[in-house]
Coordinates of C-alpha atoms in Angstrom, one line a residue:
M1 CA 0.0 0.0 0.1
P2 CA 1.5 3.4 -1.0
K3 CA 2.9 5.7 1.8
P4 CA 1.0 9.0 2.3
Q5 CA 2.4 11.7 0.0
T6 CA 2.3 15.5 0.5
T7 CA 1.6 17.6 -2.6
V8 CA 2.1 21.4 -2.8
Q9 CA 1.2 23.1 -6.0
T10 CA 2.0 26.7 -7.1
I11 CA 2.2 28.7 -10.3
Q12 CA 4.5 31.3 -8.8
Q13 CA 7.7 31.5 -6.8
T14 CA 6.7 34.3 -4.3
R15 CA 6.4 33.7 -0.5
V16 CA 2.7 33.0 0.0
S17 CA 0.6 30.7 2.3
Y18 CA -0.7 27.4 0.8
A19 CA -2.9 24.6 2.1
V20 CA -0.8 21.4 2.6
G21 CA -2.9 18.2 2.7
V22 CA -2.1 14.5 3.2
V23 CA -3.4 12.2 0.5
M24 CA -4.1 8.6 1.8
Y25 CA -4.7 5.6 -0.1
V26 CA -7.5 3.7 1.5
A27 CA -7.5 0.2 0.0
G28 CA -7.0 2.1 -3.1
V29 CA -9.5 4.8 -2.4
T30 CA -7.9 8.1 -2.3
A31 CA -9.0 10.3 0.6
V32 CA -7.8 13.8 1.8
L33 CA -7.2 13.5 5.5
V34 CA -7.5 16.1 8.3
G35 CA -4.4 18.1 9.1
L36 CA -4.6 21.0 6.5
V37 CA -2.4 23.9 7.7
A38 CA -1.1 27.2 6.5
A39 CA 2.5 27.1 5.4
A40 CA 4.8 29.9 4.2
V41 CA 6.9 28.6 1.5
S42 CA 8.8 29.7 -1.7
L43 CA 8.7 27.0 -4.2
P44 CA 9.1 26.4 -8.0
A45 CA 6.1 25.0 -9.9
F46 CA 5.4 21.4 -8.9
P47 CA 2.8 19.8 -11.1
A48 CA 0.2 17.2 -9.7
G49 CA 0.2 13.8 -11.0
V50 CA -0.1 11.4 -8.1
P51 CA -1.7 8.2 -9.6
E52 CA -4.8 6.7 -8.2
E53 CA -5.2 2.9 -7.6
E54 CA -8.6 1.2 -7.6
A55 CA -9.9 -0.1 -4.3
V56 CA -11.0 -3.8 -4.6
V57 CA -14.3 -4.6 -3.1
S58 CA -15.0 -8.4 -3.6
V59 CA -18.3 -10.1 -3.6
V60 CA -17.8 -13.4 -2.0
A61 CA -19.6 -16.7 -2.8
T62 CA -22.3 -16.5 0.0
S63 CA -25.2 -15.4 -2.3
T64 CA -28.7 -16.6 -1.5
T65 CA -32.1 -15.6 -2.8
N66 CA -32.0 -12.4 -0.8
A67 CA -28.5 -11.8 0.4
L68 CA -24.8 -11.3 -0.8
G69 CA -21.5 -11.2 1.0
L70 CA -18.8 -8.4 0.6
T71 CA -15.1 -8.5 1.6
W72 CA -12.5 -5.7 1.4
T73 CA -9.2 -4.7 3.0
A74 CA -9.4 -2.2 5.8
P75 CA -7.7 1.3 5.1
G76 CA -5.5 3.1 7.5
D77 CA -6.2 6.7 9.1
D78 CA -2.7 8.0 7.9
G79 CA -1.7 6.2 4.8
A80 CA -1.2 2.5 5.3
T81 CA -1.2 2.8 9.1
G82 CA -3.8 3.3 11.9
R83 CA -7.5 2.9 11.6
A84 CA -10.1 4.8 9.6
A85 CA -13.2 6.3 11.4
S86 CA -16.2 5.0 9.5
Y87 CA -17.4 3.5 6.3
D88 CA -20.2 4.3 3.9
I89 CA -21.3 1.2 1.8
R90 CA -24.0 1.4 -0.7
Y91 CA -25.6 -0.7 -3.4
S92 CA -27.9 -0.2 -6.4
T93 CA -29.5 -2.3 -9.1
A94 CA -27.8 0.0 -11.7
P95 CA -24.0 0.8 -12.0
I96 CA -22.8 3.3 -9.3
T97 CA -20.8 6.3 -10.2
E98 CA -19.3 9.1 -7.9
T99 CA -22.0 11.3 -9.1
H100 CA -24.9 8.8 -8.2
F101 CA -23.2 7.4 -5.0
A102 CA -25.3 9.5 -2.7
S103 CA -28.6 8.2 -4.2
A104 CA -27.7 4.5 -3.9
T105 CA -29.2 2.6 -1.0
S106 CA -27.1 2.7 2.2
V107 CA -26.3 -0.6 3.8
P108 CA -27.4 -0.7 7.5
N109 CA -25.4 -2.2 10.3
R110 CA -21.9 -1.4 8.7
P111 CA -19.0 -2.5 10.7
S112 CA -16.4 -0.3 12.2
P113 CA -13.1 -0.2 10.4
L114 CA -10.4 -2.6 11.6
P115 CA -6.6 -1.6 11.8
A116 CA -5.2 -1.1 8.2
G117 CA -4.6 -4.2 6.1
Q118 CA -6.9 -6.5 7.8
T119 CA -9.7 -8.2 5.9
Q120 CA -13.4 -7.2 6.6
S121 CA -16.7 -8.7 5.5
L122 CA -20.3 -8.0 5.7
T123 CA -23.5 -9.7 4.5
V124 CA -26.0 -7.5 2.8
A125 CA -29.5 -8.9 3.2
G126 CA -33.2 -7.9 2.2
L127 CA -32.4 -8.2 -1.6
Q128 CA -34.6 -9.4 -4.3
P129 CA -34.1 -12.9 -5.8
G130 CA -32.5 -13.1 -9.3
T131 CA -31.4 -9.6 -9.4
T132 CA -27.9 -8.1 -10.2
Y133 CA -26.6 -5.6 -7.5
Y134 CA -23.7 -3.2 -7.7
F135 CA -21.6 -2.3 -4.6
A136 CA -19.3 0.6 -3.7
L137 CA -17.7 2.0 -0.6
K138 CA -16.2 5.3 0.7
T139 CA -14.3 5.9 4.0
A140 CA -13.9 8.7 6.4
D141 CA -11.6 10.0 9.1
E142 CA -12.7 11.5 12.3
V143 CA -13.4 14.9 11.0
P144 CA -14.9 13.5 8.7
N145 CA -13.2 13.8 5.4
W146 CA -14.6 11.3 2.9
S147 CA -12.6 9.4 0.3
A148 CA -13.3 9.1 -3.4
I149 CA -15.5 6.1 -4.5
S150 CA -13.9 2.7 -4.6
N151 CA -14.0 0.3 -7.6
I152 CA -17.6 -1.1 -8.3
A153 CA -18.2 -4.9 -7.4
S154 CA -21.3 -6.7 -8.7
A155 CA -23.0 -10.0 -8.2
S156 CA -26.6 -11.5 -8.5
T157 CA -28.7 -13.2 -6.0
E158 CA -30.0 -16.6 -6.6
T159 CA -33.3 -17.1 -8.5
V160 CA -36.2 -18.5 -6.6
A161 CA -37.2 -21.6 -8.6
C162 CA -40.2 -22.3 -6.6
E163 CA -41.9 -20.3 -3.9
P164 CA -43.9 -22.5 -1.4
S165 CA -47.6 -21.6 -0.7
W166 CA -48.6 -23.2 2.5
S167 CA -52.2 -23.9 3.6
C168 CA -53.1 -25.7 6.9
T169 CA -56.1 -27.6 8.1
A170 CA -57.8 -26.5 11.4
W171 CA -56.1 -27.6 14.8
S172 CA -57.4 -31.0 16.0
A173 CA -58.9 -31.6 19.4
C174 CA -56.4 -32.1 22.3
A175 CA -55.1 -35.8 22.4
S176 CA -52.1 -36.9 24.5
G177 CA -51.3 -33.3 25.3
L178 CA -50.9 -32.4 21.7
E179 CA -53.0 -30.7 19.0
T180 CA -52.1 -31.3 15.4
R181 CA -52.8 -30.1 11.8
T182 CA -51.7 -30.8 8.3
C183 CA -49.9 -28.2 6.1
V184 CA -49.6 -28.7 2.3
D185 CA -47.5 -26.6 -0.1
N186 CA -50.0 -25.8 -2.8
A187 CA -47.1 -24.8 -5.1
V188 CA -45.7 -28.4 -4.7
C189 CA -42.0 -27.0 -4.3
G190 CA -40.7 -30.2 -2.6
T191 CA -39.2 -28.3 0.2
D192 CA -40.1 -27.7 3.9
V193 CA -38.8 -24.1 3.8
G194 CA -41.3 -21.8 5.7
R195 CA -43.6 -24.9 6.6
P196 CA -45.8 -23.8 9.4
V197 CA -45.6 -25.9 12.7
G198 CA -47.8 -29.1 12.7
Q199 CA -48.3 -29.6 16.3
R200 CA -48.4 -27.8 19.6
T201 CA -48.8 -28.7 23.2
C202 CA -52.3 -28.4 24.8
S203 CA -53.8 -29.5 28.2
A204 CA -53.9 -33.3 28.4
P205 CA -57.3 -34.7 28.8
P206 CA -58.2 -35.9 32.4
A207 CA -58.8 -39.4 33.1
A208 CA -62.0 -40.9 31.6
E209 CA -63.8 -41.3 34.8
T210 CA -63.2 -37.6 35.8
C211 CA -63.2 -36.2 32.4
T212 CA -64.8 -32.7 32.2
P213 CA -65.4 -31.2 28.7
D214 CA -63.6 -27.8 27.9
W215 CA -65.7 -26.4 25.0
S216 CA -64.1 -24.0 22.6
C217 CA -66.3 -22.4 19.8
T218 CA -65.5 -20.6 16.7
V219 CA -67.0 -17.2 16.1
W220 CA -70.7 -17.1 15.0
S221 CA -71.0 -17.1 11.0
P222 CA -72.5 -14.3 9.0
C223 CA -76.4 -14.5 9.0
Q224 CA -77.7 -16.8 6.3
G225 CA -81.4 -17.6 6.0
E226 CA -82.0 -15.9 9.4
V227 CA -79.6 -18.4 11.1
E228 CA -76.1 -18.1 12.2
V229 CA -73.8 -21.1 13.1
R230 CA -70.5 -22.0 14.7
T231 CA -68.5 -25.1 15.6
C232 CA -67.8 -26.2 19.2
V233 CA -65.1 -28.6 20.1
D234 CA -64.2 -30.3 23.4
R235 CA -60.5 -29.6 23.9
N236 CA -60.4 -32.4 26.6
N237 CA -61.9 -34.8 24.1
C238 CA -64.2 -36.5 26.7
G239 CA -66.4 -38.1 24.1
T240 CA -69.6 -36.6 25.4
D241 CA -72.0 -33.7 24.5
D242 CA -72.7 -32.8 28.2
E243 CA -72.9 -29.0 28.4
K244 CA -72.1 -28.5 24.9
P245 CA -72.9 -24.9 23.6
A246 CA -75.5 -24.2 21.1
E247 CA -74.0 -24.4 17.4
E248 CA -77.0 -22.7 15.8
A249 CA -79.0 -19.6 16.7
L250 CA -81.3 -17.0 15.2
C251 CA -79.5 -14.1 13.7
G252 CA -78.4 -11.7 16.3
E253 CA -79.1 -14.2 19.2
G254 CA -75.9 -16.0 19.1
G255 CA -73.7 -12.9 19.2
P256 CA -69.9 -12.7 18.6
G257 CA -67.3 -14.9 20.1
P258 CA -65.5 -13.9 23.3
N259 CA -63.5 -10.6 22.9
E260 CA -64.0 -10.4 19.1
D261 CA -66.2 -7.2 19.3
L262 CA -63.6 -4.6 20.4
L263 CA -62.4 -1.4 19.1
V264 CA -59.7 0.3 21.1
S265 CA -58.6 3.9 21.1
V266 CA -55.8 6.2 22.6
P267 CA -55.0 9.9 22.2
R268 CA -52.1 10.2 19.8
Q269 CA -50.3 13.1 21.5
R270 CA -50.4 15.8 24.1
S271 CA -52.5 13.6 26.4
P272 CA -51.9 10.7 28.8
A273 CA -52.3 7.2 27.2
H274 CA -56.0 7.0 28.3
I275 CA -57.1 3.6 26.7
R276 CA -60.8 3.3 26.0
I277 CA -62.3 0.0 24.8
F278 CA -65.7 -0.1 22.8
D279 CA -67.9 -2.9 21.7
R280 CA -68.7 -3.5 18.1
E281 CA -71.8 -1.2 18.4
L282 CA -69.3 1.5 19.7
N283 CA -70.6 1.4 23.3
L284 CA -67.9 2.2 26.0
R285 CA -67.1 -1.0 27.6
D286 CA -63.9 -0.2 29.7
E287 CA -61.1 2.3 30.1
F288 CA -57.7 2.6 32.0
F289 CA -54.4 4.6 31.7
A290 CA -51.5 2.5 30.3
F291 CA -48.9 4.9 31.9
S292 CA -48.4 7.7 34.4
T293 CA -51.1 10.4 33.9
R294 CA -48.1 12.7 34.1
E295 CA -46.9 11.6 30.7
R296 CA -48.7 13.6 28.1
T297 CA -47.2 12.0 25.0
G298 CA -50.1 9.8 24.0
G299 CA -49.5 6.2 22.8
N300 CA -49.9 3.5 20.2
I301 CA -52.0 0.4 20.5
A302 CA -52.7 -3.1 19.2
L303 CA -55.2 -6.0 19.9
G304 CA -54.3 -9.7 19.6
D305 CA -54.1 -13.0 21.7
V306 CA -50.4 -12.5 22.3
D307 CA -50.0 -15.0 25.1
G308 CA -52.1 -18.0 23.8
D309 CA -54.8 -18.1 26.5
G310 CA -57.5 -17.7 23.9
E311 CA -58.3 -14.2 25.2
L312 CA -57.5 -10.8 23.5
E313 CA -54.8 -8.5 25.1
V314 CA -54.2 -4.8 24.6
V315 CA -50.7 -3.9 23.7
V316 CA -49.8 -0.2 24.3
G317 CA -46.7 1.4 23.1
S318 CA -45.2 4.8 24.6
G319 CA -45.8 8.0 22.6
Y320 CA -43.1 10.0 21.0
G321 CA -41.1 11.9 23.7
S322 CA -41.2 9.0 26.1
S323 CA -38.7 6.2 26.5
P324 CA -39.5 3.1 24.2
L325 CA -41.7 0.9 26.2
F326 CA -44.6 -1.5 25.6
R327 CA -47.0 -3.0 28.0
V328 CA -49.6 -5.8 27.8
F329 CA -53.0 -5.5 29.5
S330 CA -56.1 -7.7 29.7
V331 CA -59.1 -6.1 28.1
N332 CA -60.2 -5.1 31.7
G333 CA -57.0 -3.1 32.2
E334 CA -55.0 -5.4 34.3
R335 CA -51.4 -5.1 33.5
E336 CA -49.8 -8.4 32.5
A337 CA -46.2 -7.4 31.2
S338 CA -43.8 -4.5 30.6
V339 CA -41.0 -4.7 28.0
R340 CA -38.3 -2.2 27.0
P341 CA -36.9 -3.0 23.7
W342 CA -34.4 -0.2 23.5
S343 CA -32.5 1.9 26.0
S344 CA -34.6 4.1 28.4
R345 CA -32.2 6.9 27.3
N346 CA -34.0 7.2 24.0
R347 CA -37.1 9.3 23.6
F348 CA -38.5 8.0 20.3
G349 CA -41.6 6.2 21.6
L350 CA -42.9 3.0 20.3
R351 CA -45.4 1.9 17.5
V352 CA -46.9 -1.5 18.1
A353 CA -48.9 -4.2 16.0
A354 CA -49.9 -7.7 16.7
G355 CA -50.4 -10.7 14.3
D356 CA -49.6 -14.5 13.9
L357 CA -46.5 -14.5 11.8
D358 CA -45.5 -18.2 12.2
G359 CA -48.9 -19.9 12.2
D360 CA -48.8 -21.4 15.7
G361 CA -52.1 -19.8 16.7
V362 CA -50.6 -17.2 19.0
D363 CA -50.1 -13.6 17.9
E364 CA -46.6 -12.0 18.0
I365 CA -46.0 -8.4 19.0
I366 CA -44.2 -6.2 16.3
V367 CA -42.6 -2.9 17.6
S368 CA -40.6 -0.1 16.1
P369 CA -39.6 3.5 17.0
E370 CA -42.4 6.0 16.5
R371 CA -40.1 8.5 14.9
G372 CA -36.7 10.0 15.5
A373 CA -34.8 6.7 14.9
S374 CA -34.4 4.2 11.9
S375 CA -37.4 2.0 11.1
T376 CA -36.1 -1.1 12.7
L377 CA -38.7 -3.8 13.4
Q378 CA -38.4 -6.0 16.5
V379 CA -40.6 -9.2 16.8
Y380 CA -41.5 -10.5 20.3
G381 CA -43.2 -13.8 21.2
F382 CA -44.6 -15.2 24.4
D383 CA -42.5 -17.9 26.1
A384 CA -45.1 -20.0 28.0
A385 CA -42.4 -21.9 29.8
R386 CA -40.8 -18.7 31.2
G387 CA -44.1 -16.6 31.4
Q388 CA -42.4 -13.7 29.6
Y389 CA -42.0 -12.1 26.1
E390 CA -38.8 -12.9 24.3
R391 CA -37.3 -11.1 21.1
M392 CA -37.6 -13.4 18.1
A393 CA -36.3 -11.4 15.3
T394 CA -35.0 -7.9 14.3
D395 CA -35.1 -6.6 10.8
Q396 CA -34.9 -3.0 9.1
L397 CA -37.2 -2.5 6.2
F398 CA -36.0 0.8 4.9
S399 CA -32.8 3.0 4.7
S400 CA -31.5 4.1 8.0
R401 CA -31.9 7.7 6.7
Y402 CA -35.6 7.4 7.0
R403 CA -36.5 8.2 10.7
E404 CA -40.3 9.2 10.6
G405 CA -41.7 5.9 11.6
V406 CA -44.0 3.2 10.1
N407 CA -47.5 2.2 10.5
V408 CA -48.3 -1.6 10.3
A409 CA -51.2 -4.0 9.9
L410 CA -51.3 -7.7 9.7
D411 CA -53.7 -10.2 8.1
D412 CA -53.7 -13.6 6.3
F413 CA -54.2 -12.7 2.8
D414 CA -53.3 -16.1 1.3
R415 CA -55.1 -18.2 3.9
D416 CA -52.0 -20.2 4.8
G417 CA -52.5 -19.7 8.5
R418 CA -49.8 -17.0 8.8
D419 CA -50.3 -13.3 8.8
E420 CA -48.6 -11.0 6.1
L421 CA -47.3 -7.6 7.0
V422 CA -48.6 -4.4 5.3
V423 CA -46.3 -1.4 6.0
V424 CA -46.7 2.2 5.3
R425 CA -44.3 5.1 6.1
A426 CA -45.9 7.5 8.5
R427 CA -44.5 10.9 7.6
K428 CA -42.8 13.0 5.0
I429 CA -42.3 10.6 2.2
G430 CA -44.4 9.0 -0.7
P431 CA -47.5 7.2 -0.2
T432 CA -46.3 3.5 -1.1
V433 CA -48.0 0.5 0.5
F434 CA -45.6 -2.4 1.1
L435 CA -46.5 -6.2 1.7
Y436 CA -44.1 -8.6 3.3
T437 CA -44.1 -12.2 4.3
Y438 CA -42.1 -13.4 7.4
D439 CA -39.4 -16.0 6.7
T440 CA -39.6 -18.3 9.8
M441 CA -36.2 -19.9 9.0
R442 CA -34.1 -16.7 8.4
K443 CA -36.2 -14.7 10.9
E444 CA -36.6 -11.8 8.5
F445 CA -39.2 -10.1 6.3
R446 CA -39.2 -10.5 2.6
R447 CA -41.0 -7.9 0.4
T448 CA -43.5 -9.3 -2.0
K449 CA -45.6 -6.3 -3.2
A450 CA -45.5 -2.5 -3.3
F451 CA -48.0 -0.1 -4.8
N452 CA -48.8 3.7 -4.5
A453 CA -52.1 4.5 -2.7
F454 CA -52.1 8.2 -3.7
S455 CA -50.1 10.5 -6.0
S456 CA -46.3 9.7 -5.8
H457 CA -45.9 13.4 -4.9
D458 CA -47.9 13.1 -1.7
T459 CA -45.7 13.2 1.3
Q460 CA -48.2 13.2 4.2
G461 CA -47.7 9.7 5.5
L462 CA -50.4 7.0 5.7
S463 CA -52.7 5.1 8.2
V464 CA -53.4 1.4 7.3
A465 CA -55.9 -1.2 8.3
T466 CA -57.2 -4.5 6.9
G467 CA -60.5 -6.2 6.7
D468 CA -63.2 -7.7 4.4
V469 CA -65.3 -4.6 3.8
D470 CA -67.3 -6.0 0.9
N471 CA -68.1 -9.5 2.2
D472 CA -66.3 -11.2 -0.7
G473 CA -64.3 -13.4 1.5
D474 CA -61.0 -11.7 0.7
V475 CA -59.0 -9.3 2.8
E476 CA -58.8 -5.6 1.6
I477 CA -56.2 -3.0 2.4
V478 CA -57.7 0.3 3.8
V479 CA -55.5 3.4 3.5
A480 CA -55.9 7.2 4.5
R481 CA -53.6 10.1 4.6
E482 CA -52.7 11.2 8.2
K483 CA -52.7 15.0 7.8
G484 CA -52.6 18.1 5.4
T485 CA -54.9 16.9 2.7
Q486 CA -58.6 16.0 2.0
P487 CA -59.7 13.1 4.2
V488 CA -60.0 10.5 1.4
V489 CA -60.2 6.7 2.4
R490 CA -59.1 4.2 -0.3
V491 CA -59.6 0.5 -0.4
F492 CA -57.4 -1.8 -2.3
D493 CA -57.1 -5.6 -3.0
A494 CA -54.0 -7.5 -2.0
N495 CA -52.5 -6.9 -5.5
G496 CA -52.7 -3.1 -5.3
K497 CA -55.9 -2.8 -7.4
R498 CA -58.1 0.1 -6.0
E499 CA -61.7 -0.9 -5.4
Y500 CA -63.3 1.8 -3.4
Q501 CA -62.9 5.4 -2.3
F502 CA -64.9 7.8 -0.1
A503 CA -64.5 11.0 1.9
A504 CA -64.5 10.5 5.7
A505 CA -65.3 14.2 6.4
S506 CA -65.8 17.5 4.5
S507 CA -63.2 18.3 1.9
R508 CA -62.3 21.5 3.9
F509 CA -61.0 19.3 6.8
R510 CA -57.2 18.9 6.9
G511 CA -56.6 17.0 10.1
G512 CA -56.0 13.5 8.5
V513 CA -57.7 10.3 9.2
T514 CA -56.7 7.2 10.9
V515 CA -58.5 4.0 10.1
A516 CA -59.6 0.4 11.4
A517 CA -61.9 -2.3 10.3
L518 CA -64.8 -3.8 12.5
D519 CA -68.0 -5.7 11.8
T520 CA -70.2 -3.4 13.8
D521 CA -73.6 -4.9 12.8
L522 CA -72.9 -8.8 12.6
D523 CA -73.6 -9.1 8.9
G524 CA -70.2 -10.6 8.2
Q525 CA -69.0 -7.5 6.4
D526 CA -66.5 -5.2 8.1
E527 CA -67.4 -1.5 8.4
I528 CA -64.5 1.0 8.0
V529 CA -63.9 3.0 11.2
T530 CA -62.2 6.4 11.2
A531 CA -61.0 8.9 13.6
V532 CA -59.1 12.3 13.4
A533 CA -55.3 11.5 13.0
S534 CA -53.7 14.8 13.9
S535 CA -56.1 17.6 14.9
G536 CA -59.9 18.0 15.4
P537 CA -62.6 16.6 17.7
A538 CA -62.1 13.1 19.0
G539 CA -64.9 11.6 17.2
V540 CA -65.1 8.0 15.8
L541 CA -67.2 7.3 12.7
A542 CA -68.3 3.9 11.0
F543 CA -68.9 3.6 7.3
S544 CA -70.5 0.7 5.5
L545 CA -70.5 -0.3 1.8
Q546 CA -74.0 -0.3 0.4
D547 CA -75.9 -2.7 -1.6
D548 CA -74.9 -0.9 -4.8
G549 CA -71.3 -2.2 -4.2
R550 CA -69.9 1.5 -4.8
T551 CA -71.1 3.8 -2.1
F552 CA -70.0 4.0 1.5
V553 CA -72.3 5.8 4.0
R554 CA -71.8 6.7 7.7
V555 CA -73.7 4.3 9.8
D556 CA -72.5 5.0 13.4
N557 CA -70.5 7.5 15.3
V558 CA -69.4 8.1 18.9
T559 CA -67.5 10.9 20.7
A560 CA -64.6 8.9 22.1
Y561 CA -63.2 11.5 24.4
G562 CA -64.0 15.1 25.8
S563 CA -63.1 18.4 24.0
G564 CA -59.6 18.4 25.7
V565 CA -58.5 15.5 23.3
R566 CA -58.1 17.3 19.9
Y567 CA -54.7 16.0 18.6
G568 CA -55.6 12.8 16.9
L569 CA -56.5 9.3 18.0
R570 CA -54.9 5.8 17.3
L571 CA -57.4 2.9 16.6
A572 CA -57.0 -0.9 16.8
T573 CA -59.2 -3.9 16.3
P574 CA -58.4 -7.6 16.4

């Protein structure tokens, strides 16, 4: 590696002051280092001409369908000695030049430089299958002064020959302490990659002479011919119909399953995290405070059976301006757990969501910073043996430069027993909707779809929810802008095709809309529920698709909080 060289250039021989700089070769990348000084010299003309060498960034043979490996030689901080301060490593699907380096995608979790001459490596994940990627790097000293661009390395990820599409039967009755199900790959790929679990533990049946039935029933079906039905199974498999609940009822008399009729709200900001729980007819059922009433940073909420007890829990994330913390409560407000995913020194709050990512019948908790930090997702699952929530995975979906937060919804679009992830960025960037599946083997999210919900020039951020709003048996994606524009709600299918659109308030209103979906009238069709997202009265409105299949009309409303809450609400449904 060439030694540092000092270059002084002049076009005259008078005594003047010049800037003298050390030129360093960083694994072949030229970098002008700190230490520029004023020097009084009298020198003859001394032309430039220090040659540049190419930095070698190698792509190593660790390619998969969504990852590639890089290696390079660590530079020095002073020529070929010392240690540089930091790296900037970027990639693109088009060749990278010095001009376009800044617009390429920045690689997260970059390593710190090692002492000069040592070999370093990094795996870049989250890539698309069968795609060629180009990589380049720059280095910096402690000022920082940045080097020129390295050479450009390129390689291709592996092509996915076959993508499994798993579908599973319902869980069997409990027998010998186990429940089982059969999962089939509809794509017939001949692989077990991503196969959902086929068995789980359950309460073993008591002895025959003392067997007591433990009935578990599905939610009542939509009304058909003035009748609604459900299926009830004895989890203890006692072989008797004693005390078996009714499986058929006149419409409206059966009612929903336990805790399936809930809508939860919380102020978004400038108020304590006052949780209110409404039944499906928007009647107030319960309320409690998730954090100290002295904390007026609002909160974020999700609903799901996150501990596998067959009942819904309320997951509450702290609001922006508070340390990142989530708590789990029963629907009656009893605190069950408190978890801090990041250091309490941070004040970026926490967004939360819940859904069954791995198909085991228990919802996982997904958390990410509300804003002010990179959009890293952490996944938590309940460890029944320990009685606590354990981190299962960590993944970063967007560039670390984006620090405005994401809104997340989960639903099973392909009916394989596992929920997919719907992600939108919450502030100051275009209105793209992203769909991801969760890779249970690699414990990471893989992007499968992206589409724009509004004009690509719109940068207001989005709210998102999922539900079957037209009773066609398929899950739809409901999207609205959170502030600054007309309160338009749009509905898309899972492929990004727009199906419906309506205004949730007057076109003069600019407070933004947050959305949820809930069957408020037991007809099997979800209504779209909206609330003010950023500024305005704390009202909650429900809209239903009419028989013409085109028009949404308001069918219910409730004032969720008093006049003191005027800075937006968060909503959640199961």
